[in-house]
Tab-separated table of C-alpha atoms in Angstrom:
chain	number	residue	atom	x	y	z
A	1315	MET	CA	17.947	-45.980	11.846
A	1316	ARG	CA	21.456	-45.175	13.082
A	1317	VAL	CA	22.703	-41.632	13.334
A	1318	SER	CA	24.751	-42.076	10.146
A	1319	GLU	CA	21.529	-42.674	8.227
A	1320	LEU	CA	19.959	-39.636	9.906
A	1321	VAL	CA	22.908	-37.569	8.609
A	1322	GLU	CA	22.450	-38.914	5.121
A	1323	ARG	CA	18.669	-38.548	4.930
A	1324	SER	CA	18.442	-35.138	6.623
A	1325	GLY	CA	21.335	-33.623	4.673
A	1326	LEU	CA	22.684	-32.169	7.942
A	1327	PRO	CA	26.258	-32.738	9.217
A	1328	LEU	CA	26.732	-35.021	12.217
A	1329	ALA	CA	28.100	-32.105	14.278
A	1330	THR	CA	24.899	-30.119	13.650
A	1331	ILE	CA	22.667	-33.038	14.657
A	1332	LYS	CA	24.710	-33.543	17.842
A	1333	TYR	CA	24.394	-29.830	18.559
A	1334	TYR	CA	20.590	-29.975	18.203
A	1335	LEU	CA	20.522	-33.011	20.530
A	1336	ARG	CA	22.628	-31.165	23.138
A	1337	GLU	CA	20.399	-28.095	22.839
A	1338	GLY	CA	17.368	-30.299	23.458
A	1339	ILE	CA	15.532	-29.239	20.300
A	1340	LEU	CA	15.974	-32.680	18.687
A	1341	MET	CA	14.507	-35.368	20.925
A	1342	PRO	CA	16.956	-38.136	21.944
A	1343	GLY	CA	16.920	-41.477	20.111
A	1344	GLU	CA	16.267	-44.868	21.669
A	1345	PRO	CA	19.554	-46.108	23.233
A	1346	THR	CA	20.689	-49.413	21.659
A	1347	SER	CA	24.069	-49.605	23.406
A	1348	ALA	CA	26.263	-47.465	25.638
A	1349	THR	CA	27.313	-45.315	22.666
A	1350	GLN	CA	24.565	-45.751	20.044
A	1351	SER	CA	20.936	-44.776	19.655
A	1352	SER	CA	18.245	-45.558	17.158
A	1353	TYR	CA	16.247	-42.822	15.382
A	1354	GLY	CA	12.911	-42.836	13.612
A	1355	PRO	CA	10.798	-40.794	11.188
A	1356	GLN	CA	9.892	-38.318	13.959
A	1357	HIS	CA	13.578	-37.338	14.150
A	1358	LEU	CA	13.771	-36.722	10.406
A	1359	ARG	CA	10.615	-34.640	10.544
A	1360	ARG	CA	11.894	-32.612	13.510
A	1361	LEU	CA	15.218	-32.012	11.728
A	1362	ALA	CA	13.386	-30.763	8.632
A	1363	LEU	CA	11.445	-28.308	10.829
A	1364	ILE	CA	14.591	-27.099	12.642
A	1365	LYS	CA	16.453	-26.711	9.343
A	1366	ALA	CA	13.640	-24.649	7.849
A	1367	LEU	CA	13.344	-22.422	10.940
A	1368	ALA	CA	17.113	-21.911	11.140
A	1369	GLY	CA	17.051	-21.083	7.419
A	1370	ALA	CA	14.362	-18.474	8.117
A	1371	GLY	CA	16.749	-16.793	10.566
A	1372	LEU	CA	15.417	-18.062	13.910
A	1373	PRO	CA	17.928	-18.354	16.769
A	1374	ILE	CA	18.011	-21.557	18.845
A	1375	PRO	CA	15.871	-20.261	21.767
A	1376	ARG	CA	13.079	-19.318	19.337
A	1377	ILE	CA	13.291	-22.722	17.652
A	1378	ARG	CA	13.202	-24.374	21.076
A	1379	ALA	CA	10.046	-22.473	22.006
A	1380	ILE	CA	8.332	-23.681	18.806
A	1381	VAL	CA	9.288	-27.353	19.082
A	1382	ARG	CA	8.258	-27.333	22.750
A	1383	LEU	CA	4.795	-26.165	21.656
A	1384	THR	CA	4.501	-29.075	19.219
A	1385	ASP	CA	5.432	-31.461	22.052
A	1386	GLU	CA	3.407	-29.789	24.797
A	1387	PRO	CA	0.608	-27.760	23.204
A	1388	VAL	CA	-1.385	-25.378	25.363
A	1389	ASP	CA	-5.108	-25.813	25.792
A	1390	ARG	CA	-6.558	-24.218	22.664
A	1391	LEU	CA	-5.079	-24.841	19.206
A	1392	TYR	CA	-5.547	-21.107	18.547
A	1393	ASP	CA	-3.269	-20.245	21.501
A	1394	THR	CA	-0.673	-22.864	20.579
A	1395	LEU	CA	-0.426	-21.513	17.039
A	1396	GLY	CA	-0.377	-17.894	18.209
A	1397	ARG	CA	2.503	-18.581	20.592
A	1398	ALA	CA	4.400	-20.534	17.949
A	1399	VAL	CA	4.063	-17.863	15.248
A	1400	ALA	CA	5.078	-15.183	17.777
A	1401	ASN	CA	8.614	-16.618	17.597
A	1402	LEU	CA	9.100	-15.655	13.961
A	1403	PRO	CA	11.161	-12.626	12.934
A	1404	PRO	CA	11.145	-9.653	12.573
A	1405	TYR	CA	12.032	-9.085	16.235
A	1406	LEU	CA	11.354	-5.650	17.653
A	1407	ASP	CA	13.592	-3.914	20.110
A	1408	GLY	CA	12.820	-3.978	23.827
A	1409	ARG	CA	10.668	-0.875	23.901
A	1410	ASP	CA	8.328	-2.012	21.137
A	1411	ASP	CA	8.263	-5.523	22.569
A	1412	CYS	CA	6.763	-4.320	25.835
A	1413	PRO	CA	3.229	-5.754	25.947
A	1414	GLU	CA	1.886	-2.611	27.572
A	1415	ALA	CA	3.202	-0.325	24.829
A	1416	ASP	CA	0.471	1.367	22.855
A	1417	HIS	CA	0.544	1.097	19.069
A	1418	PRO	CA	-1.687	3.964	17.922
A	1419	ARG	CA	-1.174	3.544	14.155
A	1420	ALA	CA	-1.829	-0.200	14.280
A	1421	ARG	CA	-4.856	0.376	16.507
A	1422	ARG	CA	-6.442	2.791	14.017
A	1423	VAL	CA	-5.778	0.404	11.123
A	1424	LEU	CA	-7.207	-2.631	12.926
A	1425	GLU	CA	-10.282	-0.686	14.033
A	1426	ARG	CA	-10.873	0.324	10.420
A	1427	LEU	CA	-10.523	-3.311	9.303
A	1428	GLY	CA	-12.859	-4.506	12.046
A	1429	GLN	CA	-10.195	-6.662	13.703
A	1430	VAL	CA	-9.335	-6.992	17.389
A	1431	TYR	CA	-6.514	-4.732	18.625
A	1432	GLU	CA	-4.389	-6.809	21.027
A	1433	PRO	CA	-1.121	-4.930	21.698
A	1434	ALA	CA	0.532	-8.061	23.121
A	1435	PHE	CA	0.537	-9.784	19.684
A	1436	PRO	CA	4.002	-9.331	18.162
A	1437	ALA	CA	2.443	-8.698	14.727
A	1438	VAL	CA	0.735	-5.597	16.142
A	1439	GLY	CA	4.143	-4.146	17.045
A	1440	GLN	CA	5.420	-5.156	13.599
A	1441	LEU	CA	2.486	-3.394	11.951
A	1442	GLU	CA	3.053	-0.285	14.070
A	1443	ARG	CA	6.715	-0.132	13.090
A	1444	ALA	CA	5.887	-0.673	9.412
A	1445	LEU	CA	3.224	2.076	9.490
A	1446	LYS	CA	5.676	4.415	11.220
A	1447	ALA	CA	8.183	3.843	8.389
A	1448	VAL	CA	5.458	4.653	5.833
A	1449	GLU	CA	4.653	7.859	7.702
A	1450	ASP	CA	8.326	8.849	8.024
A	1451	ILE	CA	8.848	8.855	4.267
A	1452	GLY	CA	5.668	10.803	3.634
A	1453	LEU	CA	3.825	8.139	1.631
A	1454	PRO	CA	0.390	8.282	3.212
A	1455	MET	CA	-1.445	5.109	4.256
A	1456	THR	CA	-4.740	6.411	2.947
A	1457	VAL	CA	-8.078	4.850	3.807
A	1458	ASP	CA	-8.381	3.751	0.146
A	1459	ARG	CA	-5.053	1.975	0.254
A	1460	LEU	CA	-5.796	0.374	3.588
A	1461	ASP	CA	-9.204	-0.882	2.447
A	1462	THR	CA	-7.705	-2.353	-0.732
A	1463	TYR	CA	-4.750	-3.967	1.030
A	1464	GLY	CA	-6.938	-5.178	3.894
A	1465	ARG	CA	-9.577	-6.783	1.655
A	1466	HIS	CA	-7.107	-8.708	-0.482
A	1467	ILE	CA	-4.819	-9.737	2.383
A	1468	GLN	CA	-7.927	-11.011	4.174
A	1469	ALA	CA	-8.747	-13.227	1.174
A	1470	ILE	CA	-5.192	-14.582	1.116
A	1471	ALA	CA	-5.285	-15.273	4.870
A	1472	GLU	CA	-8.632	-17.061	4.525
A	1473	PHE	CA	-7.097	-19.417	1.978
A	1474	ASP	CA	-4.157	-20.033	4.340
A	1475	ILE	CA	-6.348	-20.867	7.344
A	1476	ALA	CA	-8.752	-22.988	5.284
A	1477	HIS	CA	-5.791	-25.247	4.463
A	1478	LEU	CA	-4.500	-25.527	8.042
A	1479	PRO	CA	-4.276	-29.226	9.020
A	1480	VAL	CA	-6.195	-29.338	12.316
A	1481	GLY	CA	-5.962	-33.121	12.846
A	1482	SER	CA	-2.510	-33.044	14.477
A	1483	THR	CA	-1.052	-30.253	16.606
A	1484	GLU	CA	2.417	-30.963	15.230
A	1485	ALA	CA	1.249	-30.603	11.635
A	1486	ALA	CA	-0.766	-27.477	12.496
A	1487	VAL	CA	2.220	-25.789	14.188
A	1488	GLU	CA	4.504	-26.693	11.285
A	1489	TYR	CA	2.046	-25.305	8.748
A	1490	ALA	CA	1.454	-22.116	10.748
A	1491	VAL	CA	5.082	-21.180	11.405
A	1492	LEU	CA	6.558	-22.397	8.126
A	1493	GLY	CA	3.642	-21.184	6.017
A	1494	THR	CA	3.839	-17.736	7.591
A	1495	ALA	CA	7.600	-17.587	7.049
A	1496	VAL	CA	8.040	-19.049	3.570
A	1497	TYR	CA	5.039	-17.562	1.780
A	1498	GLU	CA	5.880	-13.970	2.791
A	1499	PRO	CA	8.838	-13.744	0.347
A	1500	VAL	CA	6.710	-15.435	-2.334
A	1501	LEU	CA	3.990	-12.793	-1.908
A	1502	ALA	CA	6.541	-9.948	-1.912
A	1503	ALA	CA	8.184	-11.213	-5.122
A	1504	LEU	CA	4.781	-11.729	-6.780
A	1505	ARG	CA	3.836	-8.132	-5.945
A	1506	ARG	CA	7.059	-6.769	-7.471
A	1507	LEU	CA	6.517	-8.827	-10.632
A	1508	ALA	CA	2.873	-7.745	-10.844
A	1509	HIS	CA	4.052	-4.111	-10.635
A	1510	GLN	CA	6.402	-4.745	-13.547
A	1511	ASP	CA	3.710	-6.519	-15.553
A	1512	ILE	CA	1.079	-3.814	-15.004
A	1513	ALA	CA	3.549	-0.947	-15.531
A	1514	SER	CA	4.686	-2.435	-18.856
A	1515	ARG	CA	1.093	-2.202	-20.086
A	1516	THR	CA	-0.011	1.091	-18.549
A	1517	LEU	CA	2.894	3.533	-18.179
A	1518	PRO	CA	3.198	6.264	-20.815
A	1519	GLU	CA	5.824	5.906	-23.543
A	1520	PRO	CA	8.056	8.909	-24.320
A	1521	GLY	CA	6.176	9.581	-27.577
A	1522	ASP	CA	2.698	9.216	-26.086
A	1523	ARG	CA	0.362	12.125	-26.539
A	1524	PRO	CA	-1.923	12.887	-23.635
A	1525	ALA	CA	-5.071	10.761	-23.825
A	1526	PRO	CA	-8.022	12.613	-25.380
A	1527	ASP	CA	-10.949	13.275	-23.097
A	1528	ALA	CA	-13.264	10.261	-23.101
B	1246	MET	CA	19.616	27.630	3.902
B	1247	ARG	CA	22.944	26.967	5.581
B	1248	VAL	CA	24.163	23.471	6.351
B	1249	SER	CA	23.275	23.936	10.048
B	1250	GLU	CA	19.631	24.381	9.067
B	1251	LEU	CA	19.855	21.305	6.820
B	1252	VAL	CA	21.066	19.353	9.872
B	1253	GLU	CA	18.175	20.614	11.946
B	1254	ARG	CA	15.441	20.110	9.368
B	1255	SER	CA	16.628	16.710	8.076
B	1256	GLY	CA	17.305	15.298	11.527
B	1257	LEU	CA	20.630	13.931	10.257
B	1258	PRO	CA	24.011	14.669	11.924
B	1259	LEU	CA	26.416	17.017	10.134
B	1260	ALA	CA	28.968	14.196	9.731
B	1261	THR	CA	26.348	12.076	7.899
B	1262	ILE	CA	25.413	14.923	5.556
B	1263	LYS	CA	29.105	15.562	4.772
B	1264	TYR	CA	29.555	11.871	4.110
B	1265	TYR	CA	26.643	11.840	1.649
B	1266	LEU	CA	28.146	14.918	-0.068
B	1267	ARG	CA	31.550	13.201	-0.363
B	1268	GLU	CA	29.905	10.039	-1.706
B	1269	GLY	CA	28.158	12.121	-4.337
B	1270	ILE	CA	24.654	10.948	-3.437
B	1271	LEU	CA	23.664	14.359	-2.042
B	1272	MET	CA	24.143	17.025	-4.681
B	1273	PRO	CA	26.480	19.909	-3.694
B	1274	GLY	CA	25.017	23.209	-2.498
B	1275	GLU	CA	25.533	26.601	-4.109
B	1276	PRO	CA	28.909	27.988	-2.849
B	1277	THR	CA	28.436	31.308	-1.008
B	1278	SER	CA	32.037	31.681	0.225
B	1279	ALA	CA	35.251	29.671	0.257
B	1280	THR	CA	33.946	27.509	3.110
B	1281	GLN	CA	30.147	27.778	2.968
B	1282	SER	CA	27.355	26.662	0.646
B	1283	SER	CA	23.662	27.293	0.452
B	1284	TYR	CA	21.101	24.473	0.292
B	1285	GLY	CA	17.485	24.322	-0.871
B	1286	PRO	CA	14.362	22.151	-0.664
B	1287	GLN	CA	15.811	19.693	-3.213
B	1288	HIS	CA	18.550	18.864	-0.689
B	1289	LEU	CA	16.028	18.188	2.069
B	1290	ARG	CA	14.009	15.981	-0.248
B	1291	ARG	CA	17.094	14.050	-1.352
B	1292	LEU	CA	18.168	13.571	2.265
B	1293	ALA	CA	14.717	12.177	3.135
B	1294	LEU	CA	15.045	9.696	0.257
B	1295	ILE	CA	18.588	8.644	1.266
B	1296	LYS	CA	17.528	8.266	4.899
B	1297	ALA	CA	14.576	6.074	3.960
B	1298	LEU	CA	16.671	3.895	1.630
B	1299	ALA	CA	19.469	3.527	4.189
B	1300	GLY	CA	16.792	2.622	6.757
B	1301	ALA	CA	15.527	-0.089	4.388
B	1302	GLY	CA	19.011	-1.619	4.401
B	1303	LEU	CA	20.431	-0.333	1.099
B	1304	PRO	CA	24.224	0.101	0.908
B	1305	ILE	CA	25.633	3.341	-0.529
B	1306	PRO	CA	26.301	2.021	-4.084
B	1307	ARG	CA	22.650	0.930	-4.392
B	1308	ILE	CA	21.451	4.305	-3.109
B	1309	ARG	CA	23.783	6.014	-5.590
B	1310	ALA	CA	22.314	3.991	-8.462
B	1311	ILE	CA	18.796	5.083	-7.477
B	1312	VAL	CA	19.517	8.802	-7.044
B	1313	ARG	CA	21.428	8.801	-10.345
B	1314	LEU	CA	18.288	7.485	-12.054
B	1315	THR	CA	16.219	10.329	-10.614
B	1316	ASP	CA	18.815	12.811	-11.965
B	1317	GLU	CA	19.412	11.098	-15.309
B	1318	PRO	CA	16.397	8.938	-16.173
B	1319	VAL	CA	16.658	6.516	-19.072
B	1320	ASP	CA	14.342	6.808	-22.057
B	1321	ARG	CA	11.151	5.102	-20.885
B	1322	LEU	CA	9.688	5.710	-17.405
B	1323	TYR	CA	9.038	1.952	-17.220
B	1324	ASP	CA	12.774	1.244	-17.634
B	1325	THR	CA	13.812	3.949	-15.171
B	1326	LEU	CA	11.505	2.544	-12.508
B	1327	GLY	CA	12.524	-1.051	-13.232
B	1328	ARG	CA	16.198	-0.207	-12.844
B	1329	ALA	CA	15.557	1.782	-9.655
B	1330	VAL	CA	13.482	-0.952	-7.977
B	1331	ALA	CA	16.120	-3.553	-8.965
B	1332	ASN	CA	18.397	-1.976	-6.336
B	1333	LEU	CA	16.160	-2.995	-3.437
B	1334	PRO	CA	16.970	-5.966	-1.196
B	1335	PRO	CA	16.824	-8.948	-0.910
B	1336	TYR	CA	20.094	-9.421	-2.804
B	1337	LEU	CA	20.770	-12.851	-4.228
B	1338	ASP	CA	24.176	-14.439	-4.311
B	1339	GLY	CA	26.282	-14.332	-7.486
B	1340	ARG	CA	24.957	-17.514	-9.032
B	1341	ASP	CA	21.308	-16.524	-8.836
B	1342	ASP	CA	22.146	-13.010	-9.918
B	1343	CYS	CA	23.482	-14.200	-13.259
B	1344	PRO	CA	21.032	-12.896	-15.870
B	1345	GLU	CA	21.381	-16.093	-17.929
B	1346	ALA	CA	20.425	-18.358	-15.005
B	1347	ASP	CA	17.181	-20.204	-15.563
B	1348	HIS	CA	14.505	-19.976	-12.875
B	1349	PRO	CA	12.253	-22.959	-13.620
B	1350	ARG	CA	9.894	-22.572	-10.640
B	1351	ALA	CA	9.375	-18.860	-11.250
B	1352	ARG	CA	8.876	-19.514	-14.957
B	1353	ARG	CA	6.096	-22.030	-14.317
B	1354	VAL	CA	4.394	-19.670	-11.863
B	1355	LEU	CA	4.556	-16.672	-14.194
B	1356	GLU	CA	3.284	-18.712	-17.127
B	1357	ARG	CA	0.345	-19.823	-15.007
B	1358	LEU	CA	-0.356	-16.176	-14.056
B	1359	GLY	CA	-0.068	-15.044	-17.678
B	1360	GLN	CA	2.883	-12.748	-16.950
B	1361	VAL	CA	6.095	-12.334	-18.912
B	1362	TYR	CA	9.055	-14.444	-17.724
B	1363	GLU	CA	12.156	-12.247	-17.903
B	1364	PRO	CA	14.989	-13.990	-15.986
B	1365	ALA	CA	17.035	-10.774	-15.852
B	1366	PHE	CA	14.514	-9.105	-13.477
B	1367	PRO	CA	15.864	-9.450	-9.927
B	1368	ALA	CA	12.346	-10.190	-8.635
B	1369	VAL	CA	12.284	-13.339	-10.801
B	1370	GLY	CA	15.366	-14.646	-8.967
B	1371	GLN	CA	13.752	-13.629	-5.663
B	1372	LEU	CA	10.586	-15.546	-6.580
B	1373	GLU	CA	12.621	-18.597	-7.603
B	1374	ARG	CA	14.479	-18.617	-4.298
B	1375	ALA	CA	11.240	-18.165	-2.330
B	1376	LEU	CA	9.556	-21.018	-4.236
B	1377	LYS	CA	12.594	-23.231	-3.657
B	1378	ALA	CA	12.285	-22.611	0.107
B	1379	VAL	CA	8.591	-23.555	-0.041
B	1380	GLU	CA	9.487	-26.763	-1.879
B	1381	ASP	CA	12.313	-27.623	0.546
B	1382	ILE	CA	9.991	-27.660	3.550
B	1383	GLY	CA	7.398	-29.747	1.737
B	1384	LEU	CA	4.581	-27.188	1.763
B	1385	PRO	CA	3.308	-27.447	-1.800
B	1386	MET	CA	2.668	-24.326	-3.885
B	1387	THR	CA	-0.527	-25.781	-5.301
B	1388	VAL	CA	-2.287	-24.336	-8.329
B	1389	ASP	CA	-5.165	-23.285	-6.027
B	1390	ARG	CA	-2.835	-21.388	-3.735
B	1391	LEU	CA	-1.018	-19.767	-6.614
B	1392	ASP	CA	-4.250	-18.676	-8.278
B	1393	THR	CA	-5.548	-17.185	-5.007
B	1394	TYR	CA	-2.296	-15.427	-4.157
B	1395	GLY	CA	-1.823	-14.265	-7.750
B	1396	ARG	CA	-5.311	-12.788	-8.088
B	1397	HIS	CA	-5.201	-10.810	-4.853
B	1398	ILE	CA	-1.601	-9.644	-5.227
B	1399	GLN	CA	-2.520	-8.459	-8.732
B	1400	ALA	CA	-5.331	-6.329	-7.272
B	1401	ILE	CA	-2.951	-4.822	-4.698
B	1402	ALA	CA	-0.357	-4.080	-7.389
B	1403	GLU	CA	-3.007	-2.442	-9.594
B	1404	PHE	CA	-3.843	-0.065	-6.761
B	1405	ASP	CA	-0.130	0.698	-6.306
B	1406	ILE	CA	0.464	1.491	-9.980
B	1407	ALA	CA	-2.771	3.493	-10.304
B	1408	HIS	CA	-1.375	5.853	-7.643
B	1409	LEU	CA	2.059	6.236	-9.236
B	1410	PRO	CA	2.756	9.962	-9.807
B	1411	VAL	CA	3.781	10.050	-13.482
B	1412	GLY	CA	4.191	13.818	-13.747
B	1413	SER	CA	7.766	13.928	-12.406
B	1414	THR	CA	10.414	11.245	-12.798
B	1415	GLU	CA	11.810	12.067	-9.355
B	1416	ALA	CA	8.432	11.603	-7.681
B	1417	ALA	CA	7.778	8.404	-9.669
B	1418	VAL	CA	11.132	6.870	-8.683
B	1419	GLU	CA	10.610	7.826	-5.043
B	1420	TYR	CA	7.135	6.284	-5.014
B	1421	ALA	CA	8.289	3.111	-6.779
B	1422	VAL	CA	11.317	2.335	-4.620
B	1423	LEU	CA	9.940	3.549	-1.300
B	1424	GLY	CA	6.456	2.173	-1.905
B	1425	THR	CA	7.851	-1.238	-2.803
B	1426	ALA	CA	10.087	-1.250	0.275
B	1427	VAL	CA	7.840	0.167	2.994
B	1428	TYR	CA	4.515	-1.462	2.118
B	1429	GLU	CA	5.981	-5.001	2.072
B	1430	PRO	CA	6.305	-5.156	5.885
B	1431	VAL	CA	2.828	-3.592	6.209
B	1432	LEU	CA	1.342	-6.320	4.013
B	1433	ALA	CA	3.228	-9.065	5.883
B	1434	ALA	CA	2.024	-7.785	9.279
B	1435	LEU	CA	-1.559	-7.431	7.987
B	1436	ARG	CA	-1.481	-11.054	6.796
B	1437	ARG	CA	-0.272	-12.297	10.190
B	1438	LEU	CA	-2.991	-10.320	11.952
B	1439	ALA	CA	-5.647	-11.553	9.519
B	1440	HIS	CA	-4.535	-15.125	10.275
B	1441	GLN	CA	-5.014	-14.450	13.962
B	1442	ASP	CA	-8.399	-12.822	13.414
B	1443	ILE	CA	-9.727	-15.626	11.197
B	1444	ALA	CA	-8.254	-18.388	13.384
B	1445	SER	CA	-9.908	-16.921	16.487
B	1446	ARG	CA	-13.286	-17.315	14.772
B	1447	THR	CA	-12.822	-20.629	12.956
B	1448	LEU	CA	-10.436	-22.933	14.834
B	1449	PRO	CA	-12.006	-25.722	16.920
B	1450	GLU	CA	-12.129	-25.321	20.707
B	1451	PRO	CA	-10.989	-28.228	22.925
B	1452	GLY	CA	-14.593	-29.063	23.843
B	1453	ASP	CA	-15.955	-28.874	20.296
B	1454	ARG	CA	-17.720	-31.952	19.043
B	1455	PRO	CA	-16.996	-32.923	15.425
B	1456	ALA	CA	-19.385	-31.130	13.083
B	1457	PRO	CA	-22.323	-33.323	12.040
B	1458	ASP	CA	-22.500	-34.264	8.380
B	1459	ALA	CA	-24.255	-31.581	6.416
């Protein structure tokens, strides 16, 4: 297809597509003349991925790192996916980003959950920062809360991984980065609505008498 | 205590504390002279709440709405908490924020989960937007995925509500808004780390032969 059709089918302006070509995150088309190129389904698919990543707040260098991994995967699928997902926000500041930095809160939590503590994983730094915020406001991350959160998040993550398409690296990377990014807001909104639903059934009304002893 | 001690114990600069006083989100102290006031533990507690909310990205008018609800709760605790939590980000643009707007994707999901669909709840608009993003990238929100997510998020939310301190409105509002805000990044980081943990055990290695038929 010509670039005009790529504009129409991707829903992206011509200037944006040219920008992605210049930045090397959209692969070039097949030249058909000195000024025209021909594009195929792989260009549409790549544009959909770029659009979704840009929409999730990723800057161009992070998007470039991800598309490069789909084109040139590293040896193990596990490593390719880990490196791809590591480009997702939230980004930590330089100090936290340092691979040698220790994350004591995250380490304790992961030990309790029986998971490997690998301080170089960005999500470990994200967990540390999130646990620090919990501590700062004086809402304790009790062992009970951690065990409950950990058990149910584990079940959700098992569903996610069970549905990972392992046949194609490109599809696996897309699922891993996009699935991580787009389902997080879904899960957060579902939790808020579940709070509302449960609270509407269980919170005391102004006229409620204390419950009699059972 | 004098304002200098409030500075020291809250960890906030004097200029910030004066700003919160001017904005009316920190209640005034007890005047002890023409130029000095005395402050108590309620001021420290309020400052900790404001600091945490500002750290979670809330602008002053949203913080004001929350602290006003702790001072002047509405009739039912359920309504007070619902109005307080509605001030948390993410904020939707004007169109989505319109209480009359229909949220068809969120409605279908909530019907499936057996929860009330109330389009005026901000979290319903947040869910709709999140589901739209999922749809746009072509990762289907299947019934299986929804049922799995819904069941486990429900269990997490039940734990949250079971630990809500209902004895004091102030404590309940603090727990509801701060707990909603600070545990979301914890849950997101735990999910990413669970993905990594499960993937390290289940993803195929480059040398793996296809599994024989069972």
